[in-house]
Amino acid sequence: MCFSDLCRVRVALRIRPKNADELAQGADFDTCVELQAECKKLKLKKNNWASESYQFDEIFGENSSQKRIYEVVAKPVVESVLEGYNGTVMAYGQTGTGKTYTVGQLGKEDPSERGIMVRALEHILSSMSLETDSMAVSYLQLYLESVQDLLAPEKTNIPIVEDSKTGEVSLPGAAIVEIKDLEHVFQLLQIGETNRHAADTKMNTESSRSHAILIIHLQRSLKMKEENTVSIPSDAEHTLPGDLPLVLKSKLLIVDLAGSERIDKSGSEGHMIEEAKFINLSLSSLGKCINALAENSSHIPTRDSKLTRMLRDSFGGTARTSLVVTIGPSARHYSETSSTVLFGQRAMKIVNTIRLKEEVDYETLYKKVEDEVDHLTSDMERQQKLRQREKMQLEKRLKVSEAFLHDLKMTSTMQIENLEKEKHQFEYAIKRLMQELEEKEGQNNVLSEKIVHLETSLNEKK
């Protein structure tokens, strides 16, 4: 299920403090910028009589803290990612203006120095449940138009794959490392920082020679999400059965772009010239895409470079995007500063269609069904054993009963036969007695007759 909303790209501007060379100029230092932080405006002075004013979503002066930068620029995007939306936080600007400091500063010893990457990961870790949610990161660099893995340097020329149906971009082969705690965060970012290409130029002693992209993959249980009172659109209706486990999958890109540079100013030589050409070419392609999107052009040249392909979802896509453009104060770099400011102004015109996507957690569902099958199988086996035991007991009792009935039947038959035999004996005895009785009666009759005859004879003799 997807829920969509329109969201304009937010753009903030940050000016770095004067560097050592600029401070050394003292009163001779000439600035081309004037900040009007209260009304979020920048006044860019071409010379003493010509200037332009530009409005941004936020303006940060040279004394702005890393914490404030994070809270204004990145925190809203991170909170949106925690709710299930994709997000992008990106730093853009001339080399030496503080992009890597803003985005990638580790600040392990001094927490106040921490950049957006560390603070975002710390924020997510404190907001997620380690029991039901998971977070993993990939850390890549685009160097000489080749995607390389900063966590596994042996992986070079990683392909960029775009889903023809959804437009989603993936990087098969890139290392994806699950994160559990802040110490692990520092370890991984330190590895990435060590493997990233950098060089010493006239404009920056540690000039990044590649675009660095930290990709944070977040998966959250929808149940846990609701328990943590993270908002769901009021018109969101669940069409899936309530007992199906749902998850919110989101992705956060934190991008530290390499700085654009003019070779005549940076003093790049040899291989560094080749690096600068690729950096400027990819940034030019990004600028063309930003211009086309700002003008609602029918054709967006996202396929012109690997950088624009990787950032396809960030500008004109489904991500909530926040951009911080960094500039220096020196009038010597007016042209580069003006270009950066105009890039930010055009980016502010871009509107993304952010999309919340709920998915069935098939892994959890499979495990749930598997556990249920195991439970039912175990219960069925237990019931079968119980029935078998009951059957055996019944069969045993049946055999005892049958034996008892057989014995009873045999006993009854013998008793009947004995009774029949006794009956016949009694009948025979009665018959004999009757015969004897009849004989006695006959004898009695004879005796009676003899008595009568004797009595008669006696009377006659008298």
Coordinates of C-alpha atoms in Angstrom, one line a residue:
M1 CA 0.0 0.0 0.0
C2 CA 1.3 3.5 -0.9
F3 CA 0.3 6.9 0.4
S4 CA 1.6 10.0 -1.5
D5 CA 2.1 13.6 -0.7
L6 CA 3.8 16.6 -2.4
C7 CA 7.0 18.0 -0.8
R8 CA 9.2 20.7 -2.1
V9 CA 13.0 20.3 -1.8
R10 CA 14.2 22.4 1.2
V11 CA 17.4 24.3 0.7
A12 CA 19.6 25.9 3.4
L13 CA 22.7 28.0 2.9
R14 CA 25.8 27.8 5.1
I15 CA 28.8 30.2 5.0
R16 CA 32.0 28.9 6.4
P17 CA 34.3 31.1 8.6
K18 CA 37.3 32.8 7.1
N19 CA 40.2 30.4 6.6
A20 CA 43.8 31.0 7.5
D21 CA 44.6 32.7 4.2
E22 CA 41.6 35.0 4.4
L23 CA 42.3 35.9 8.0
A24 CA 45.9 36.7 7.0
Q25 CA 44.6 39.4 4.6
G26 CA 43.3 41.4 7.5
A27 CA 41.7 44.7 6.5
D28 CA 42.5 43.9 2.8
F29 CA 40.0 41.0 2.8
D30 CA 37.1 41.6 0.5
T31 CA 33.9 39.7 1.0
C32 CA 31.1 39.2 -1.5
V33 CA 28.4 38.0 0.8
E34 CA 26.1 39.7 3.4
L35 CA 23.8 37.5 5.4
Q36 CA 20.3 38.7 6.6
A37 CA 19.7 35.6 8.8
E38 CA 16.5 37.1 10.4
C39 CA 14.7 37.1 7.1
K40 CA 16.7 34.2 5.7
K41 CA 18.2 36.2 2.9
L42 CA 21.6 36.3 1.3
K43 CA 22.9 39.5 -0.4
L44 CA 25.5 38.6 -3.0
K45 CA 27.7 41.5 -4.0
K46 CA 29.3 41.4 -7.4
N47 CA 31.0 44.8 -6.8
N48 CA 30.4 47.9 -4.8
W49 CA 27.3 49.0 -6.9
A50 CA 25.8 45.7 -8.1
S51 CA 24.3 43.0 -5.8
E52 CA 21.5 40.4 -5.8
S53 CA 19.4 39.1 -2.9
Y54 CA 18.3 35.5 -2.6
Q55 CA 15.8 33.9 -0.2
F56 CA 16.4 30.5 1.3
D57 CA 14.6 28.2 3.6
E58 CA 17.3 28.8 6.2
I59 CA 20.5 30.8 6.4
F60 CA 23.4 29.7 8.6
G61 CA 26.2 32.1 9.6
E62 CA 29.8 31.2 10.3
N63 CA 29.0 30.7 14.0
S64 CA 26.2 28.2 13.5
S65 CA 26.7 25.0 15.4
Q66 CA 26.7 21.5 13.9
K67 CA 23.8 20.7 16.1
R68 CA 21.6 23.5 14.7
I69 CA 22.5 22.5 11.2
Y70 CA 21.4 19.0 11.9
E71 CA 18.1 20.0 13.6
V72 CA 17.1 22.3 10.8
V73 CA 18.4 20.6 7.7
A74 CA 18.5 16.9 8.4
K75 CA 16.3 16.1 11.4
P76 CA 12.9 16.6 9.6
V77 CA 14.2 14.2 6.8
V78 CA 15.4 11.6 9.3
E79 CA 12.1 11.7 11.2
S80 CA 10.3 11.3 7.9
V81 CA 12.5 8.3 7.1
L82 CA 11.6 6.8 10.5
E83 CA 7.9 7.1 9.4
G84 CA 8.6 5.1 6.3
Y85 CA 9.4 7.7 3.6
N86 CA 12.6 7.8 1.6
G87 CA 14.9 10.8 2.2
T88 CA 18.0 12.6 1.0
V89 CA 20.3 15.1 2.7
M90 CA 22.9 16.5 0.5
A91 CA 25.7 19.1 0.6
Y92 CA 26.7 21.0 -2.5
G93 CA 29.3 23.7 -3.0
Q94 CA 32.7 24.8 -4.2
T95 CA 35.7 22.9 -2.9
G96 CA 36.9 24.1 0.5
T97 CA 33.6 25.5 1.7
G98 CA 32.8 22.9 4.4
K99 CA 30.7 20.2 2.8
T100 CA 32.5 17.3 4.4
Y101 CA 32.7 19.1 7.7
T102 CA 29.0 19.7 7.6
V103 CA 28.1 16.1 6.5
G104 CA 30.9 13.7 7.4
Q105 CA 32.7 15.1 10.4
L106 CA 33.0 12.2 12.9
G107 CA 33.5 14.2 16.1
K108 CA 34.2 11.1 18.1
E109 CA 36.2 13.1 20.7
D110 CA 34.1 16.2 20.6
P111 CA 30.4 15.4 20.1
S112 CA 29.6 19.1 19.3
E113 CA 31.7 18.6 16.1
R114 CA 29.6 15.7 14.8
G115 CA 28.3 16.1 11.3
I116 CA 25.0 15.0 9.7
M117 CA 26.0 11.4 9.1
V118 CA 26.8 10.6 12.7
R119 CA 23.9 12.5 14.1
A120 CA 21.4 10.9 11.7
L121 CA 22.6 7.4 12.6
E122 CA 22.6 8.2 16.3
H123 CA 19.0 9.6 15.9
I124 CA 17.8 6.5 14.2
L125 CA 19.4 4.1 16.7
S126 CA 17.8 5.9 19.6
S127 CA 14.4 5.8 17.8
M128 CA 14.2 2.2 16.6
S129 CA 13.6 -1.0 18.5
L130 CA 16.4 -3.5 18.2
E131 CA 13.9 -6.4 18.7
T132 CA 11.6 -5.6 15.8
D133 CA 13.5 -3.0 13.6
S134 CA 16.7 -3.2 11.6
M135 CA 19.1 -0.7 10.1
A136 CA 21.9 -1.4 7.7
V137 CA 24.3 0.9 5.7
S138 CA 26.2 1.0 2.5
Y139 CA 28.9 3.6 2.0
L140 CA 30.0 4.3 -1.5
Q141 CA 32.0 6.8 -3.5
L142 CA 31.7 7.8 -7.1
Y143 CA 35.3 8.3 -8.3
L144 CA 36.2 8.9 -11.9
E145 CA 32.7 7.8 -12.9
S146 CA 33.1 4.5 -11.1
V147 CA 31.0 3.4 -8.2
Q148 CA 33.3 2.0 -5.5
D149 CA 32.6 0.5 -2.1
L150 CA 34.2 2.5 0.8
L151 CA 33.5 -0.4 3.2
A152 CA 34.9 -3.1 0.9
P153 CA 37.5 -1.3 -1.3
E154 CA 38.1 -4.4 -3.4
K155 CA 34.6 -3.9 -4.9
T156 CA 34.9 -1.4 -7.7
N157 CA 32.8 -0.5 -10.7
I158 CA 29.6 -1.5 -8.9
P159 CA 26.6 -1.5 -11.3
I160 CA 23.6 0.8 -11.0
V161 CA 20.3 -1.0 -11.6
E162 CA 17.0 0.7 -12.2
D163 CA 13.7 -1.1 -11.8
S164 CA 11.8 -0.6 -15.0
K165 CA 8.4 -0.6 -13.2
T166 CA 9.1 1.3 -10.0
G167 CA 12.1 3.3 -11.0
E168 CA 13.9 2.3 -7.8
V169 CA 17.7 2.3 -8.0
S170 CA 19.7 -0.5 -6.5
L171 CA 23.5 -1.3 -6.3
P172 CA 23.9 -5.0 -6.5
G173 CA 27.2 -6.2 -5.0
A174 CA 27.6 -3.2 -2.6
A175 CA 28.3 -4.2 1.0
I176 CA 25.3 -3.8 3.3
V177 CA 26.3 -3.8 7.0
E178 CA 23.8 -4.1 9.8
I179 CA 24.3 -1.6 12.6
K180 CA 23.5 -2.2 16.3
D181 CA 25.3 0.6 18.2
L182 CA 27.0 4.0 17.9
E183 CA 30.5 2.5 18.3
H184 CA 29.9 0.4 15.2
V185 CA 28.8 3.6 13.4
F186 CA 32.2 5.3 14.1
Q187 CA 34.1 2.2 13.0
L188 CA 32.3 2.0 9.6
L189 CA 32.5 5.8 8.9
Q190 CA 36.2 5.8 9.8
I191 CA 36.8 2.9 7.4
G192 CA 34.9 4.9 4.7
E193 CA 36.8 8.1 5.4
T194 CA 40.1 6.3 5.2
N195 CA 39.3 4.7 1.8
R196 CA 37.9 7.9 0.3
H197 CA 40.0 9.7 -2.3
A198 CA 41.3 13.1 -1.2
A199 CA 44.1 15.5 -2.2
D200 CA 45.8 18.7 -1.3
T201 CA 45.0 21.6 -3.5
K202 CA 45.5 25.4 -3.3
M203 CA 41.9 25.8 -2.3
N204 CA 41.6 22.9 0.1
T205 CA 44.3 20.9 1.9
E206 CA 42.0 17.9 2.1
S207 CA 39.9 18.2 -1.1
S208 CA 37.5 15.3 -1.6
R209 CA 38.1 13.8 -5.1
S210 CA 35.0 11.7 -5.1
H211 CA 31.3 12.0 -4.3
A212 CA 30.5 10.1 -1.1
I213 CA 27.1 8.5 -0.6
L214 CA 26.0 6.9 2.7
I215 CA 22.8 4.8 2.1
I216 CA 20.9 3.9 5.3
H217 CA 18.4 1.1 4.8
L218 CA 15.7 1.1 7.5
Q219 CA 13.0 -1.5 8.2
R220 CA 10.5 -1.0 10.9
S221 CA 7.7 -3.2 12.2
L222 CA 4.4 -1.3 11.6
K223 CA 3.1 -2.6 15.0
M224 CA 6.1 -1.2 16.8
K225 CA 5.7 2.0 14.7
E226 CA 2.2 2.5 15.9
E227 CA 3.2 1.8 19.5
N228 CA 5.8 4.5 19.2
T229 CA 3.1 6.9 18.1
V230 CA 4.6 7.6 14.7
S231 CA 1.8 9.1 12.6
I232 CA 0.1 7.3 9.7
P233 CA -2.0 9.3 7.2
S234 CA -5.6 9.5 8.4
D235 CA -6.9 8.2 5.1
A236 CA -4.7 5.1 5.2
E237 CA -6.9 2.1 5.2
H238 CA -5.4 -1.4 5.6
T239 CA -6.7 -3.7 2.9
L240 CA -4.6 -6.6 4.1
P241 CA -5.9 -8.9 6.9
G242 CA -5.0 -7.6 10.3
D243 CA -3.0 -10.6 11.2
L244 CA -0.5 -10.1 8.4
P245 CA 2.8 -8.6 9.7
L246 CA 3.4 -5.3 7.9
V247 CA 6.7 -3.4 7.7
L248 CA 7.8 0.1 6.6
K249 CA 10.9 0.0 4.4
S250 CA 12.7 3.3 3.8
K251 CA 16.0 4.6 2.7
L252 CA 18.1 7.6 3.6
L253 CA 20.8 9.0 1.3
I254 CA 23.4 11.3 2.9
V255 CA 25.5 12.8 0.1
D256 CA 28.8 14.6 0.4
L257 CA 29.4 15.9 -3.1
A258 CA 33.0 16.6 -4.2
G259 CA 33.5 20.3 -4.7
S260 CA 33.4 22.0 -8.0
E261 CA 36.7 23.6 -8.8
R262 CA 38.4 25.8 -11.4
I263 CA 41.7 24.1 -12.3
D264 CA 43.4 27.5 -12.7
K265 CA 42.5 28.3 -9.1
S266 CA 43.0 24.9 -7.5
G267 CA 46.4 24.3 -9.0
S268 CA 45.5 20.7 -9.9
E269 CA 48.1 18.9 -11.9
G270 CA 48.5 15.5 -13.5
H271 CA 46.0 12.9 -12.3
M272 CA 44.2 15.5 -10.2
I273 CA 43.2 17.3 -13.4
E274 CA 41.5 14.1 -14.6
E275 CA 39.8 13.8 -11.2
A276 CA 38.6 17.5 -11.4
K277 CA 37.2 16.9 -14.9
F278 CA 35.1 14.0 -13.8
I279 CA 33.9 15.9 -10.7
N280 CA 32.9 18.9 -12.7
L281 CA 31.3 16.8 -15.5
S282 CA 29.1 14.9 -13.0
L283 CA 28.2 18.1 -11.2
S284 CA 27.3 19.7 -14.5
S285 CA 25.0 16.8 -15.3
L286 CA 23.4 17.2 -11.9
G287 CA 22.9 20.9 -12.6
K288 CA 21.2 20.1 -15.9
C289 CA 18.8 17.8 -14.2
I290 CA 18.0 20.4 -11.5
N291 CA 17.4 23.0 -14.2
A292 CA 15.1 20.7 -16.2
L293 CA 13.1 19.8 -13.1
A294 CA 12.9 23.4 -12.0
E295 CA 11.5 24.3 -15.4
N296 CA 9.1 21.3 -15.6
S297 CA 10.9 20.1 -18.7
S298 CA 9.4 17.0 -20.4
H299 CA 12.9 15.4 -20.5
I300 CA 15.1 15.0 -17.5
P301 CA 18.6 13.9 -18.5
T302 CA 19.1 11.6 -15.5
R303 CA 21.0 9.0 -17.5
D304 CA 23.8 11.4 -18.5
S305 CA 25.9 10.5 -15.5
K306 CA 26.1 7.9 -12.7
L307 CA 25.6 10.6 -10.1
T308 CA 22.3 11.7 -11.5
R309 CA 21.2 8.0 -11.8
M310 CA 22.0 7.4 -8.2
L311 CA 20.2 10.6 -7.1
R312 CA 17.2 9.9 -9.4
D313 CA 14.8 9.5 -6.4
S314 CA 16.2 12.6 -4.6
F315 CA 15.2 15.2 -7.1
G316 CA 11.8 14.8 -8.8
G317 CA 11.3 11.3 -7.2
T318 CA 9.7 10.0 -4.1
A319 CA 12.2 11.2 -1.4
R320 CA 11.9 14.0 1.0
T321 CA 15.0 16.0 0.1
S322 CA 17.0 18.6 2.0
L323 CA 19.9 20.4 0.5
V324 CA 22.6 22.5 2.2
V325 CA 24.6 24.7 -0.1
T326 CA 28.0 25.8 1.3
I327 CA 29.8 29.0 0.3
G328 CA 32.9 30.9 1.4
P329 CA 33.0 34.6 2.1
S330 CA 35.7 35.7 -0.3
A331 CA 35.0 38.0 -3.2
R332 CA 37.8 36.2 -5.1
H333 CA 35.5 33.3 -5.6
Y334 CA 32.4 35.3 -6.5
S335 CA 31.8 33.3 -9.7
E336 CA 31.8 29.9 -7.8
T337 CA 29.7 31.3 -5.0
S338 CA 27.1 32.7 -7.4
S339 CA 26.9 29.4 -9.2
T340 CA 26.3 27.6 -5.9
V341 CA 23.6 30.0 -4.8
L342 CA 21.8 29.7 -8.2
F343 CA 22.0 25.9 -8.0
G344 CA 20.3 26.1 -4.6
Q345 CA 17.7 28.5 -5.9
R346 CA 16.7 26.2 -8.8
A347 CA 16.6 23.2 -6.4
M348 CA 14.0 25.0 -4.3
K349 CA 11.6 24.9 -7.2
I350 CA 11.6 21.1 -7.4
V351 CA 8.6 19.3 -5.9
N352 CA 8.9 15.6 -5.1
T353 CA 6.0 13.2 -4.6
I354 CA 7.0 11.5 -1.3
R355 CA 5.5 8.1 -0.9
L356 CA 4.9 5.9 2.1
K357 CA 4.9 2.2 1.3
E358 CA 3.7 -0.5 3.5
E359 CA 4.8 -4.0 2.7
V360 CA 4.0 -7.5 4.0
D361 CA 6.9 -8.8 6.0
Y362 CA 7.1 -12.1 4.1
E363 CA 10.1 -13.2 6.1
T364 CA 8.3 -12.7 9.4
L365 CA 5.1 -14.1 7.8
Y366 CA 7.0 -17.2 6.6
K367 CA 8.5 -17.7 10.0
K368 CA 5.1 -17.2 11.7
V369 CA 3.5 -19.8 9.3
E370 CA 6.4 -22.1 9.7
D371 CA 6.2 -21.9 13.5
E372 CA 2.4 -22.4 13.3
V373 CA 3.0 -25.5 11.0
D374 CA 5.6 -26.8 13.5
H375 CA 3.2 -26.2 16.4
L376 CA 0.3 -27.9 14.5
T377 CA 2.5 -30.8 13.5
S378 CA 3.7 -31.2 17.0
D379 CA 0.2 -31.0 18.4
M380 CA -1.0 -33.5 15.8
E381 CA 1.8 -35.9 16.6
R382 CA 1.0 -35.5 20.3
Q383 CA -2.7 -36.2 19.6
Q384 CA -1.8 -39.2 17.5
K385 CA 0.4 -40.6 20.3
L386 CA -2.4 -39.9 22.8
R387 CA -5.0 -41.6 20.5
Q388 CA -2.6 -44.5 19.9
R389 CA -2.1 -44.9 23.7
E390 CA -5.9 -44.7 24.2
K391 CA -6.4 -47.3 21.4
M392 CA -4.0 -49.7 23.0
Q393 CA -5.6 -49.3 26.4
L394 CA -9.1 -49.8 24.8
E395 CA -7.9 -52.9 22.9
K396 CA -6.4 -54.3 26.1
R397 CA -9.7 -53.7 28.0
L398 CA -11.6 -55.2 25.1
K399 CA -9.5 -58.3 25.2
V400 CA -10.0 -58.6 29.0
S401 CA -13.8 -58.1 28.5
E402 CA -13.9 -60.6 25.7
A403 CA -12.1 -63.2 27.8
F404 CA -14.4 -62.4 30.7
L405 CA -17.4 -62.9 28.5
H406 CA -16.0 -66.1 27.1
D407 CA -15.4 -67.4 30.6
L408 CA -18.8 -66.3 31.7
K409 CA -20.4 -68.0 28.7
M410 CA -18.5 -71.2 29.3
T411 CA -19.5 -71.1 33.0
S412 CA -23.1 -70.4 32.2
T413 CA -23.2 -73.3 29.6
M414 CA -21.9 -75.7 32.2
Q415 CA -24.3 -74.5 34.8
I416 CA -27.2 -74.9 32.4
E417 CA -26.1 -78.4 31.5
N418 CA -25.8 -79.3 35.2
L419 CA -29.2 -77.9 35.9
E420 CA -30.7 -79.8 33.0
K421 CA -29.0 -82.9 34.3
E422 CA -30.3 -82.3 37.8
K423 CA -33.7 -81.7 36.4
H424 CA -33.7 -85.0 34.6
Q425 CA -32.6 -86.7 37.7
F426 CA -35.3 -85.0 39.8
E427 CA -37.9 -85.9 37.2
Y428 CA -36.7 -89.5 37.1
A429 CA -36.7 -89.7 41.0
I430 CA -40.2 -88.2 41.1
K431 CA -41.4 -90.7 38.5
R432 CA -39.9 -93.6 40.6
L433 CA -41.5 -92.2 43.7
M434 CA -44.9 -92.0 41.9
Q435 CA -44.6 -95.6 40.8
E436 CA -43.6 -96.7 44.3
L437 CA -46.5 -94.7 45.6
E438 CA -48.9 -96.4 43.2
E439 CA -47.5 -99.8 44.2
K440 CA -48.0 -99.0 47.8
E441 CA -51.5 -97.8 47.2
G442 CA -52.2 -101.1 45.4
Q443 CA -50.7 -103.1 48.3
N444 CA -52.8 -101.0 50.7
N445 CA -55.9 -101.8 48.7
V446 CA -55.1 -105.5 48.9
L447 CA -54.4 -105.3 52.6
S448 CA -57.7 -103.4 53.1
E449 CA -59.6 -106.1 51.2
K450 CA -57.9 -108.8 53.3
I451 CA -58.7 -106.9 56.5
V452 CA -62.3 -106.6 55.4
H453 CA -62.4 -110.3 54.6
L454 CA -60.8 -111.2 57.9
E455 CA -63.2 -109.0 59.8
T456 CA -66.1 -110.6 58.0
S457 CA -64.8 -114.1 58.7
L458 CA -64.3 -113.2 62.4
N459 CA -67.8 -111.9 62.7
E460 CA -69.1 -115.0 61.2
K461 CA -67.3 -117.2 63.7
K462 CA -68.7 -115.3 66.5

